[in-house]
XYZ file of C-alpha atoms in Angstrom:
681
model
C -19.869 -3.676 8.225
C -17.356 -1.109 9.501
C -16.215 -0.905 13.104
C -14.162 1.946 14.561
C -11.736 1.647 17.483
C -10.063 4.689 19.060
C -6.817 4.496 21.053
C -5.257 7.317 23.065
C -5.822 10.840 21.789
C -5.479 10.674 18.003
C -5.514 13.818 15.900
C -8.100 14.268 13.176
C -6.191 13.380 9.994
C -8.974 14.102 7.521
C -8.692 10.612 6.045
C -12.365 9.740 6.436
C -15.637 11.478 5.590
C -18.171 8.989 6.933
C -19.121 9.208 10.607
C -18.739 5.825 12.273
C -19.613 5.441 15.967
C -16.794 4.195 18.174
C -17.039 0.516 19.025
C -16.623 -0.322 22.690
C -16.008 -4.023 22.056
C -12.642 -5.637 21.404
C -11.233 -5.876 17.883
C -12.620 -9.162 16.644
C -10.545 -9.713 13.495
C -7.098 -9.519 15.149
C -5.499 -10.012 18.527
C -4.233 -6.834 20.188
C -1.590 -5.752 22.666
C -1.377 -2.182 23.964
C 1.589 -0.608 25.736
C 2.376 2.939 26.833
C 3.741 3.888 23.423
C 2.158 1.595 20.808
C -0.737 -0.550 19.682
C 0.191 -3.937 18.221
C -2.178 -6.185 16.253
C -1.585 -9.857 15.408
C -3.284 -12.257 13.017
C -2.376 -15.881 12.324
C -2.524 -16.329 8.562
C -3.464 -19.579 6.869
C -1.096 -20.930 4.223
C -3.357 -19.863 1.343
C -4.275 -16.419 2.725
C -3.548 -13.497 0.438
C -2.885 -9.964 1.699
C -3.860 -7.141 -0.659
C -3.325 -3.417 -0.357
C -0.948 -0.843 1.161
C -1.255 1.321 -1.949
C 2.118 2.519 -3.218
C 4.587 -0.098 -2.073
C 7.264 -2.424 -3.418
C 6.840 -6.107 -4.296
C 3.799 -7.899 -5.647
C 0.025 -7.699 -5.501
C 0.108 -10.216 -2.647
C 2.045 -8.458 0.113
C 2.952 -11.568 2.100
C 6.560 -12.282 3.032
C 7.929 -8.797 3.718
C 7.698 -5.793 6.053
C 6.413 -2.411 4.955
C 7.023 0.786 6.900
C 4.562 3.630 6.549
C 6.838 6.642 6.637
C 6.891 8.800 3.492
C 10.377 8.652 2.002
C 12.144 10.505 -0.810
C 13.953 7.493 -2.235
C 14.180 7.021 -6.027
C 15.596 3.483 -5.864
C 12.444 1.376 -5.708
C 14.043 -2.029 -5.299
C 12.598 -5.013 -3.447
C 14.543 -4.363 -0.255
C 13.042 -0.920 0.362
C 10.371 -0.677 3.033
C 8.941 2.804 2.312
C 8.109 4.858 -0.758
C 6.578 8.313 -1.203
C 2.946 7.554 -0.398
C 1.381 6.075 2.738
C -1.807 4.041 2.446
C -2.473 2.014 5.595
C -5.293 -0.118 4.222
C -5.068 -3.834 3.551
C -7.327 -6.829 3.059
C -6.661 -10.342 4.322
C -8.381 -12.808 1.978
C -8.751 -16.428 2.964
C -10.536 -18.525 5.542
C -11.527 -15.233 7.184
C -11.676 -12.216 4.902
C -11.572 -8.674 6.286
C -10.149 -5.234 5.691
C -8.276 -3.044 8.158
C -7.325 0.646 8.021
C -4.848 2.159 10.486
C -5.453 5.914 10.654
C -2.125 6.966 12.145
C -0.072 9.725 10.449
C 3.145 8.652 12.184
C 5.224 5.554 11.590
C 3.290 2.281 11.215
C 4.959 -1.077 10.543
C 3.212 -3.881 8.657
C 5.113 -7.142 9.132
C 3.212 -9.314 6.658
C 4.866 -12.636 7.393
C 8.505 -11.566 7.179
C 9.475 -12.278 10.788
C 7.153 -15.274 10.976
C 5.621 -16.570 7.742
C 2.266 -17.226 9.408
C 1.961 -13.970 11.343
C 0.610 -10.598 10.263
C 1.805 -8.031 12.796
C 0.849 -4.352 12.666
C 2.583 -1.867 14.971
C 1.026 1.583 15.270
C 1.482 4.488 17.640
C -0.400 4.806 20.936
C -2.705 7.463 19.462
C -4.536 6.051 16.466
C -7.908 5.066 15.023
C -8.393 1.566 13.639
C -11.221 0.581 11.307
C -12.147 -3.013 10.489
C -14.350 -3.880 7.529
C -16.186 -7.102 6.753
C -18.327 -7.895 3.714
C -19.337 -10.824 1.542
C -16.682 -10.126 -1.114
C -13.381 -8.388 -1.725
C -15.169 -5.829 -3.867
C -17.643 -5.262 -1.057
C -14.871 -4.525 1.428
C -13.259 -2.053 -0.965
C -16.573 -0.345 -1.691
C -17.275 0.143 2.017
C -13.775 1.517 2.564
C -14.086 3.873 -0.369
C -17.376 5.180 0.999
C -15.658 5.669 4.357
C -12.884 7.816 2.853
C -14.884 9.652 0.167
C -15.196 10.063 -3.583
C -12.058 9.949 -5.693
C -10.714 12.995 -7.499
C -11.872 13.402 -11.108
C -9.462 15.166 -13.511
C -10.388 16.968 -16.734
C -10.849 14.697 -19.716
C -7.802 16.119 -21.500
C -5.705 14.595 -18.697
C -6.398 11.167 -20.258
C -4.360 12.134 -23.315
C -0.679 11.396 -23.869
C 1.682 13.688 -21.919
C 5.389 14.434 -22.248
C 7.716 15.566 -19.470
C 11.418 15.865 -18.713
C 13.546 17.478 -16.083
C 15.617 19.627 -18.404
C 13.137 21.519 -20.589
C 14.881 24.806 -19.920
C 12.923 27.382 -21.883
C 10.238 28.254 -24.386
C 12.279 26.941 -27.311
C 12.707 23.528 -25.673
C 8.952 23.228 -25.235
C 8.293 24.272 -28.832
C 10.844 21.762 -30.079
C 9.098 18.947 -28.207
C 5.714 19.910 -29.601
C 7.150 20.177 -33.117
C 8.788 16.778 -32.741
C 5.416 15.178 -32.035
C 3.574 17.152 -34.705
C 6.157 16.419 -37.384
C 5.648 12.691 -36.776
C 1.846 13.000 -36.440
C 1.900 11.603 -32.909
C -0.877 12.826 -30.567
C 0.238 14.994 -27.637
C -1.939 16.538 -24.938
C 0.405 18.201 -22.444
C 4.023 19.157 -21.827
C 5.365 19.441 -18.288
C 7.562 22.077 -16.723
C 9.978 20.739 -14.127
C 11.965 23.010 -11.802
C 13.818 24.635 -14.732
C 10.960 27.066 -15.505
C 11.195 28.817 -12.137
C 13.268 31.845 -11.279
C 16.054 30.328 -9.154
C 13.750 27.460 -8.080
C 11.271 29.774 -6.361
C 7.667 28.533 -6.181
C 5.049 30.477 -8.160
C 7.641 32.323 -10.240
C 8.510 32.054 -13.937
C 11.983 32.881 -15.233
C 11.399 35.851 -17.554
C 14.600 35.246 -19.494
C 13.473 31.733 -20.378
C 9.809 32.676 -20.922
C 9.582 36.288 -22.058
C 5.759 36.390 -22.179
C 4.531 33.348 -20.269
C 0.740 34.007 -20.452
C 0.944 34.525 -24.204
C 2.934 31.307 -24.616
C 0.522 29.294 -22.451
C -2.447 30.505 -24.462
C -0.734 29.941 -27.815
C -0.371 26.305 -26.820
C -3.953 26.131 -25.576
C -5.113 27.215 -29.022
C -3.465 23.975 -30.182
C -5.201 22.100 -27.299
C -1.832 21.512 -25.618
C -1.563 22.200 -21.896
C 1.489 23.285 -19.895
C 1.707 21.623 -16.475
C 4.216 23.212 -14.043
C 5.706 21.641 -10.923
C 5.270 23.129 -7.438
C 7.695 22.127 -4.683
C 7.120 22.138 -0.932
C 10.072 24.314 0.143
C 9.913 28.122 -0.105
C 13.264 29.743 -0.827
C 14.692 32.051 1.831
C 15.355 35.259 -0.085
C 14.760 38.887 0.801
C 12.443 40.539 -1.704
C 10.707 37.253 -2.615
C 7.100 37.954 -1.678
C 6.104 34.369 -0.887
C 8.971 34.076 1.600
C 8.353 37.480 3.162
C 4.604 36.908 3.578
C 5.235 33.512 5.152
C 7.662 34.936 7.697
C 5.479 37.947 8.502
C 2.380 35.837 9.147
C 4.050 32.848 10.848
C 2.998 30.497 8.066
C 6.150 28.343 8.209
C 6.930 25.294 10.335
C 8.836 26.123 13.512
C 11.636 24.736 15.610
C 10.687 23.960 19.202
C 11.737 27.444 20.358
C 9.502 29.150 17.779
C 12.187 29.978 15.215
C 11.332 29.188 11.574
C 12.755 25.766 10.716
C 15.420 25.968 8.017
C 16.308 23.111 5.675
C 17.580 22.901 2.109
C 16.120 21.616 -1.137
C 16.566 22.733 -4.787
C 17.109 26.471 -4.181
C 19.298 25.910 -1.142
C 17.886 27.036 2.194
C 14.106 26.977 2.494
C 11.262 27.150 4.970
C 8.347 24.726 4.807
C 4.804 26.145 4.830
C 2.827 24.709 7.734
C 0.344 22.786 5.576
C -1.429 21.467 8.680
C -2.409 24.986 9.727
C -5.648 26.190 8.117
C -4.551 29.803 7.607
C -1.141 28.804 6.236
C -2.760 26.262 3.931
C -5.224 28.836 2.608
C -2.366 31.252 2.018
C -0.193 28.743 0.170
C -3.113 27.413 -1.882
C -4.014 30.916 -2.918
C -0.596 31.308 -4.547
C -1.568 28.847 -7.295
C -3.714 31.642 -8.694
C -0.501 33.413 -9.735
C -0.223 30.692 -12.398
C -3.887 29.959 -13.140
C -4.277 33.651 -14.027
C -1.639 33.061 -16.692
C -3.654 30.238 -18.241
C -2.305 27.209 -16.364
C -4.895 24.488 -15.657
C -2.753 21.644 -14.362
C -0.123 21.148 -11.627
C 2.044 18.435 -10.093
C 3.156 18.782 -6.474
C 6.613 17.409 -5.720
C 9.188 17.028 -2.929
C 6.349 17.012 -0.416
C 7.243 14.146 1.932
C 8.755 16.725 2.626
C 12.124 15.962 1.024
C 15.092 17.493 2.842
C 18.611 17.658 1.425
C 19.956 18.804 4.788
C 19.045 21.013 7.724
C 21.287 23.753 9.076
C 21.738 22.049 12.415
C 22.380 18.541 11.070
C 24.786 19.806 8.389
C 26.804 21.638 11.021
C 27.179 18.492 13.163
C 28.105 16.271 10.204
C 30.694 18.737 8.863
C 32.308 19.025 12.288
C 32.679 15.251 12.476
C 34.017 15.014 8.920
C 36.589 17.772 9.560
C 37.721 15.940 12.704
C 38.468 12.906 10.481
C 40.627 14.959 8.093
C 44.032 13.529 9.110
C 42.876 10.068 10.107
C 43.992 6.871 8.409
C 40.535 5.741 7.310
C 40.134 1.977 7.509
C 37.136 -0.038 6.384
C 35.069 0.978 9.397
C 35.898 4.691 9.478
C 35.623 5.050 5.683
C 32.133 3.586 5.562
C 31.214 5.681 8.581
C 32.286 8.734 6.557
C 30.039 7.656 3.667
C 27.158 7.041 6.031
C 27.603 10.475 7.575
C 27.140 12.169 4.201
C 24.223 9.921 3.316
C 22.527 10.653 6.622
C 22.094 14.318 5.743
C 19.084 13.750 3.465
C 15.603 13.035 4.817
C 16.959 12.453 8.300
C 14.738 11.277 11.135
C 16.662 13.782 13.257
C 15.383 16.596 11.071
C 11.811 15.323 11.056
C 11.900 15.364 14.851
C 13.284 18.910 14.923
C 10.332 20.953 13.675
C 6.736 21.509 14.653
C 3.305 22.308 13.278
C 0.624 24.585 14.651
C -2.486 22.526 13.891
C -4.887 25.378 14.577
C -3.669 25.794 18.135
C -2.217 22.334 18.717
C 1.586 22.225 18.712
C 2.691 18.870 17.361
C 6.071 17.480 16.295
C 6.391 16.790 12.596
C 7.602 13.229 13.097
C 4.209 12.343 14.585
C 2.278 13.634 11.553
C 4.960 13.207 8.886
C 2.753 11.260 6.485
C 0.163 14.051 6.240
C 2.377 16.708 4.683
C 1.962 15.788 1.000
C -1.763 15.178 1.507
C -2.283 18.640 2.979
C -0.141 20.382 0.379
C -2.374 18.946 -2.326
C -5.469 19.738 -0.270
C -4.246 23.352 -0.109
C -4.228 23.564 -3.902
C -7.543 21.743 -4.387
C -9.354 23.918 -1.850
C -7.947 27.022 -3.540
C -9.178 25.823 -6.939
C -12.708 25.617 -5.505
C -12.481 29.402 -5.109
C -10.333 30.213 -8.154
C -12.168 27.983 -10.665
C -15.228 26.619 -8.821
C -16.881 25.080 -11.899
C -13.793 23.778 -13.663
C -11.730 20.620 -13.167
C -8.000 21.293 -12.851
C -5.376 18.583 -13.239
C -3.643 17.989 -9.909
C -1.467 15.169 -8.697
C 1.195 14.692 -6.068
C 4.223 12.603 -5.214
C 3.552 12.090 -1.497
C 0.102 11.171 -0.200
C -1.955 9.651 2.615
C -5.404 8.091 2.679
C -7.831 10.945 2.075
C -5.688 12.844 -0.392
C -7.388 10.897 -3.191
C -10.344 13.282 -2.812
C -8.191 16.214 -3.923
C -5.817 14.846 -6.560
C -4.095 11.835 -8.043
C -0.524 10.640 -7.670
C 2.281 9.471 -9.852
C 4.458 6.746 -8.416
C 7.590 8.872 -8.172
C 11.145 8.720 -9.426
C 11.384 5.208 -10.825
C 14.130 3.878 -13.103
C 14.414 2.634 -16.665
C 14.462 -0.978 -15.498
C 12.217 -3.819 -16.615
C 11.570 -4.651 -12.971
C 10.084 -1.167 -12.514
C 7.586 -1.830 -15.305
C 6.388 -4.930 -13.437
C 6.247 -2.926 -10.194
C 4.037 -0.339 -11.874
C 1.628 -3.059 -13.020
C 1.432 -4.479 -9.508
C 0.975 -1.106 -7.786
C -2.101 -0.083 -9.763
C -4.799 -2.234 -8.079
C -3.399 -1.534 -4.600
C -3.626 2.196 -5.249
C -7.169 1.844 -6.601
C -8.184 0.000 -3.424
C -7.187 3.125 -1.482
C -9.212 5.451 -3.700
C -6.341 6.658 -5.869
C -7.727 6.239 -9.383
C -5.902 8.937 -11.336
C -2.429 7.444 -11.271
C 0.412 6.091 -13.379
C 4.171 5.717 -13.400
C 6.877 7.595 -15.287
C 6.656 5.732 -18.590
C 10.079 4.601 -19.780
C 11.579 5.267 -16.362
C 12.687 8.543 -14.781
C 16.260 7.624 -13.861
C 18.778 5.921 -16.134
C 18.782 5.479 -19.904
C 15.733 3.790 -21.348
C 15.815 1.603 -24.459
C 13.451 1.489 -27.399
C 12.059 -1.919 -26.490
C 11.501 -0.980 -22.837
C 9.735 2.239 -23.823
C 7.488 0.392 -26.282
C 6.519 -2.264 -23.739
C 5.942 0.375 -21.056
C 3.699 2.361 -23.397
C 1.762 -0.811 -24.187
C 0.879 -0.989 -20.505
C 0.689 2.792 -20.025
C -2.122 3.165 -22.566
C -4.384 1.676 -19.876
C -3.298 3.881 -16.946
C -5.386 7.048 -16.464
C -2.196 9.147 -16.182
C -0.112 8.401 -19.286
C 3.061 10.458 -18.915
C 6.531 9.904 -20.331
C 8.993 11.505 -17.877
C 12.774 11.353 -17.524
C 15.597 12.959 -15.575
C 18.151 15.495 -16.703
C 21.332 13.797 -17.850
C 19.568 10.674 -19.101
C 18.954 9.672 -22.688
C 16.291 11.829 -24.338
C 13.054 9.925 -24.045
C 10.532 11.585 -26.345
C 9.259 8.817 -28.595
C 10.544 10.497 -31.777
C 14.134 10.162 -30.485
C 14.284 6.435 -31.353
C 14.418 6.394 -35.138
C 11.376 5.034 -36.937
C 8.327 6.336 -35.049
C 5.637 4.213 -36.714
C 5.239 1.776 -33.812
C 5.215 4.550 -31.194
C 2.644 6.500 -33.182
C 0.389 3.480 -33.524
C 0.504 2.619 -29.823
C -0.286 6.191 -28.738
C -3.116 6.325 -31.294
C -4.487 3.104 -29.764
C -4.633 4.993 -26.453
C -6.760 7.684 -28.075
C -9.038 5.058 -29.635
C -9.514 3.530 -26.169
C -10.337 6.811 -24.406
C -14.161 6.424 -24.650
C -13.848 3.131 -22.757
C -11.088 4.205 -20.348
C -12.851 7.451 -19.453
C -16.195 5.708 -18.985
C -14.680 3.056 -16.731
C -12.774 5.671 -14.727
C -15.950 7.671 -14.175
C -17.865 4.567 -13.095
C -15.117 3.703 -10.611
C -15.021 7.256 -9.236
C -18.757 7.871 -8.991
C -19.679 4.397 -7.745
C -16.701 3.870 -5.364
C -15.329 0.982 -7.399
C -11.872 -0.064 -8.635
C -10.698 0.724 -12.174
C -7.783 -1.749 -11.924
C -8.424 -5.049 -10.100
C -6.525 -8.268 -9.421
C -8.137 -11.227 -11.193
C -9.248 -12.699 -7.861
C -11.601 -9.754 -7.280
C -13.632 -10.791 -10.341
C -13.114 -14.552 -9.995
C -13.080 -15.172 -6.222
C -13.680 -18.922 -6.479
C -10.891 -19.505 -8.990
C -7.759 -20.708 -7.164
C -5.542 -20.124 -10.205
C -6.798 -16.543 -10.602
C -5.789 -15.812 -7.005
C -2.168 -16.636 -7.813
C -1.857 -14.355 -10.847
C 0.435 -11.401 -10.092
C 0.949 -9.831 -13.530
C -2.472 -9.591 -15.162
C -5.155 -7.026 -14.329
C -8.816 -6.417 -14.942
C -9.368 -2.931 -16.392
C -12.908 -1.694 -16.090
C -15.813 -4.040 -16.576
C -14.913 -5.541 -19.951
C -11.222 -6.273 -20.362
C -8.222 -8.053 -18.932
C -4.645 -7.078 -19.726
C -1.474 -9.173 -19.567
C 1.450 -6.830 -20.335
C 4.878 -8.039 -21.442
C 7.511 -6.845 -18.950
C 10.561 -9.023 -19.705
C 13.379 -7.910 -21.982
C 13.627 -9.741 -25.335
C 10.368 -11.607 -24.713
C 8.395 -12.468 -27.848
C 5.307 -13.197 -25.788
C 4.272 -14.490 -22.388
C 2.259 -17.082 -20.485
C -1.227 -16.063 -19.435
C -4.078 -17.509 -17.434
C -7.655 -17.046 -18.642
C -10.226 -17.509 -15.865
C -12.948 -17.998 -18.479
C -13.338 -18.132 -22.251
C -12.372 -14.720 -23.617
C -11.897 -12.847 -26.866
C -8.290 -11.943 -27.604
C -7.874 -8.594 -29.369
C -4.526 -8.009 -31.096
C -3.878 -4.446 -32.281
C -0.970 -2.949 -34.206
C -2.901 0.279 -34.720
C -6.507 1.397 -34.270
C -7.144 0.171 -37.805
C -5.252 -3.151 -37.619
C -7.091 -5.604 -35.365
C -7.278 -9.373 -35.116
C -9.698 -11.414 -33.011
C -9.556 -14.921 -31.655
C -11.514 -16.747 -28.963
C -9.348 -18.481 -26.349
C -10.550 -21.138 -23.967
C -10.244 -20.952 -20.194
C -6.863 -22.091 -18.863
C -3.121 -21.572 -19.267
C -1.729 -20.417 -22.594
C 1.398 -19.045 -24.198
C 0.662 -16.108 -26.466
C 3.041 -14.425 -28.885
C 3.069 -10.639 -28.590
C 5.341 -8.751 -30.959
C 7.149 -5.636 -29.805
C 4.762 -3.443 -31.795
C 1.504 -5.072 -30.670
C -1.061 -4.324 -27.989
C -2.965 -7.405 -26.834
C -5.879 -7.536 -24.416
C -8.859 -9.784 -23.698
C -12.594 -9.050 -23.628
C -14.859 -10.969 -21.264
C -17.760 -12.977 -22.649
C -20.904 -10.902 -23.270
C -19.016 -7.649 -22.816
C -18.403 -4.765 -25.205
C -15.798 -2.103 -25.826
C -16.334 1.274 -27.572
C -13.444 2.601 -29.645
C -13.094 6.117 -31.014
C -12.811 6.225 -34.783
C -9.600 8.093 -35.544
C -8.264 9.885 -38.580
C -4.971 11.682 -39.147
C -6.444 14.879 -37.698
C -6.721 13.447 -34.161
C -3.901 15.091 -32.229
C -5.613 15.618 -28.854
C -8.745 14.511 -26.982
C -10.485 17.633 -28.325
C -10.233 16.129 -31.815
C -12.098 12.922 -30.941
C -15.416 12.493 -32.729
C -17.837 11.437 -30.004
C -20.827 11.150 -32.308
C -19.966 7.601 -33.394
C -17.907 4.662 -32.224
C -16.593 1.376 -33.413
C -17.726 -1.403 -31.091
C -15.858 -4.626 -30.496
C -16.866 -7.373 -28.134
C -17.707 -10.958 -27.416
C -21.488 -11.402 -27.479
C -22.737 -14.959 -27.567
C -26.243 -13.890 -26.638
C -26.546 -10.311 -25.456
C -24.102 -7.618 -24.367
C -24.782 -4.269 -22.750
C -22.422 -1.367 -22.209
C -23.016 1.940 -20.444
C -20.963 4.749 -21.945
C -20.165 7.905 -19.993
C -19.791 11.121 -21.930
C -19.710 14.672 -20.583
C -18.021 17.954 -21.443
C -14.834 16.753 -19.739
C -14.300 19.891 -17.723
C -17.300 20.745 -15.506
C -17.895 19.243 -12.064
C -21.565 18.397 -12.589
C -22.048 14.668 -13.015
C -25.607 13.842 -14.072
C -26.456 10.173 -14.715
C -29.606 11.042 -16.637
C -27.641 13.162 -19.100
C -24.136 11.712 -19.169
C -24.799 7.958 -19.183
C -26.050 6.092 -22.244
C -26.658 2.351 -22.420
C -26.040 0.322 -25.572
C -27.455 -3.171 -25.952
C -26.249 -5.646 -28.569
C -27.213 -9.133 -29.588
C -25.112 -11.557 -31.610
C -27.023 -10.554 -34.759
C -25.929 -6.927 -34.386
C -22.314 -7.677 -35.274
C -21.041 -6.852 -38.766
C -18.763 -9.845 -38.359
C -18.362 -12.154 -35.406
C -16.711 -9.674 -33.022
C -17.115 -6.220 -34.507
C -19.786 -3.605 -35.041
C -18.899 -0.609 -37.144
C -20.085 2.719 -35.787
């Protein structure tokens, strides 16, 4: 049951698709206080209550004990003390004596104090103009399903986007890309896509390609496509201010850019220096900007990642002027501890300043509104601009699209990656814990920068991260310029890396099927154990194991120098140990707590009783998803009596999803197995 409560005069954010009548009763699940400028909700939590959700955030699966601020932030240091990251997903579930979900549809700043100020109190502070939805159902899965139906079907990428992908800020030119592809081919490691960061552009200008670096870009793109390798360029939010640059000139001429209060185009700075920001909340401006993607799709591009769209701001003209004046005034001072740190804070305050976000305005189709009040919508609407354009440019074809910043509702148009993480073991754990929270909010196509974006990764960290990353729909290795080169062939012997990536390709029939089920049936691909075992107290306390699809549970290793880890099995399960698609061991483990050894070159997962798993049968010719033989599979599972599995298979590119054609059920009994746990295809 969903109830809708409207406060003040909220704008239409586009977060929801289902029409829910406004409730005239009081909010029953939480106490409420309303003032002239805010709505505050309170809930007294029981000791054992668990709070799930909030999508992309720091800390664990259970969000209790900290405060989270919904205000999209360009901050690459994702440590425990941070309160905001790039994406804003104001949906959570309280699970306990009273179980309910709540969604705060407010594109401005919202604060979730989940027991930080008072351990027993959940306090939510929203703006005076907002819509609040409460959801009650008989189960956690039921609450999520209702919410997902409220906000609409999740984005579905092309099937090739489930292959292994390589990226780096620093691939400067055509030769660099060719060298990366050769590095993978020489070591017989599958590779599906290579990414172009800001280096490919002409002076960091959106929708341009540097002709000196790429002499014949369309020819190069199509040469790679003949090898089933896709190029995926970045698009940034800021448009460079430069006479003669058509995107800039068209934006100025047609008033497509965000304005200062007096109507002047707002000027800030990002990669190219001074930029204007397209007014993504204006329909005409959004259509114009989205149409520019065709400049690249015409050249053969079929995948994009949108970046810097919080929007990130290095500085604004006005703020920079004020800060420089104050710094110059300090030139001859004897800087003590207070004045020195004030100087540092002044410089740090230039980027992503609340002053700047309050200094420009949107024209929301006739409604003038300050950016700070709709800040969290910008990345959503930038990605919506591209997705809506693709419906006209390639109406029958799926195009890969994901974003850094997002808001509830953007999941209908694209996926996300979790932003500029670091090569830290803690960030691997964070990635594991973020996945189910993002799935709750409808974001299914997601993953983190494998190996870490910032800092120098190590061979063991990259191996362990890949062993988790083979289960994330987006499997992309990405790193920053100036860090250690992170392509897997840079670490000496590549046998272990090759085997792990080949395991990913063997798993694709299962991973793709489970993704499609989650998308088409409004379910979760990743789930906390408690969602599947709601009566199991021990399962509720597990923070580092996940259910993946209907059949398996994973328990990744995320601690340096660990030879294994402790796990909890909520029921008897089949352990599968893989060193390659061909090297598998099976063992049944009883319900309860166990220590399991997991070598650095092993992938271990567990199959639920009476469940099955299809594996692609690989040979040395499998380099991309296009090489997978979908006419036969190897089946593994744990069937004591009978097991059934529904496999999804389509062309991987069209947008027509037909259950009668694309779904096929397989039924097995214990006698069907060639040995105890395996059926050969």
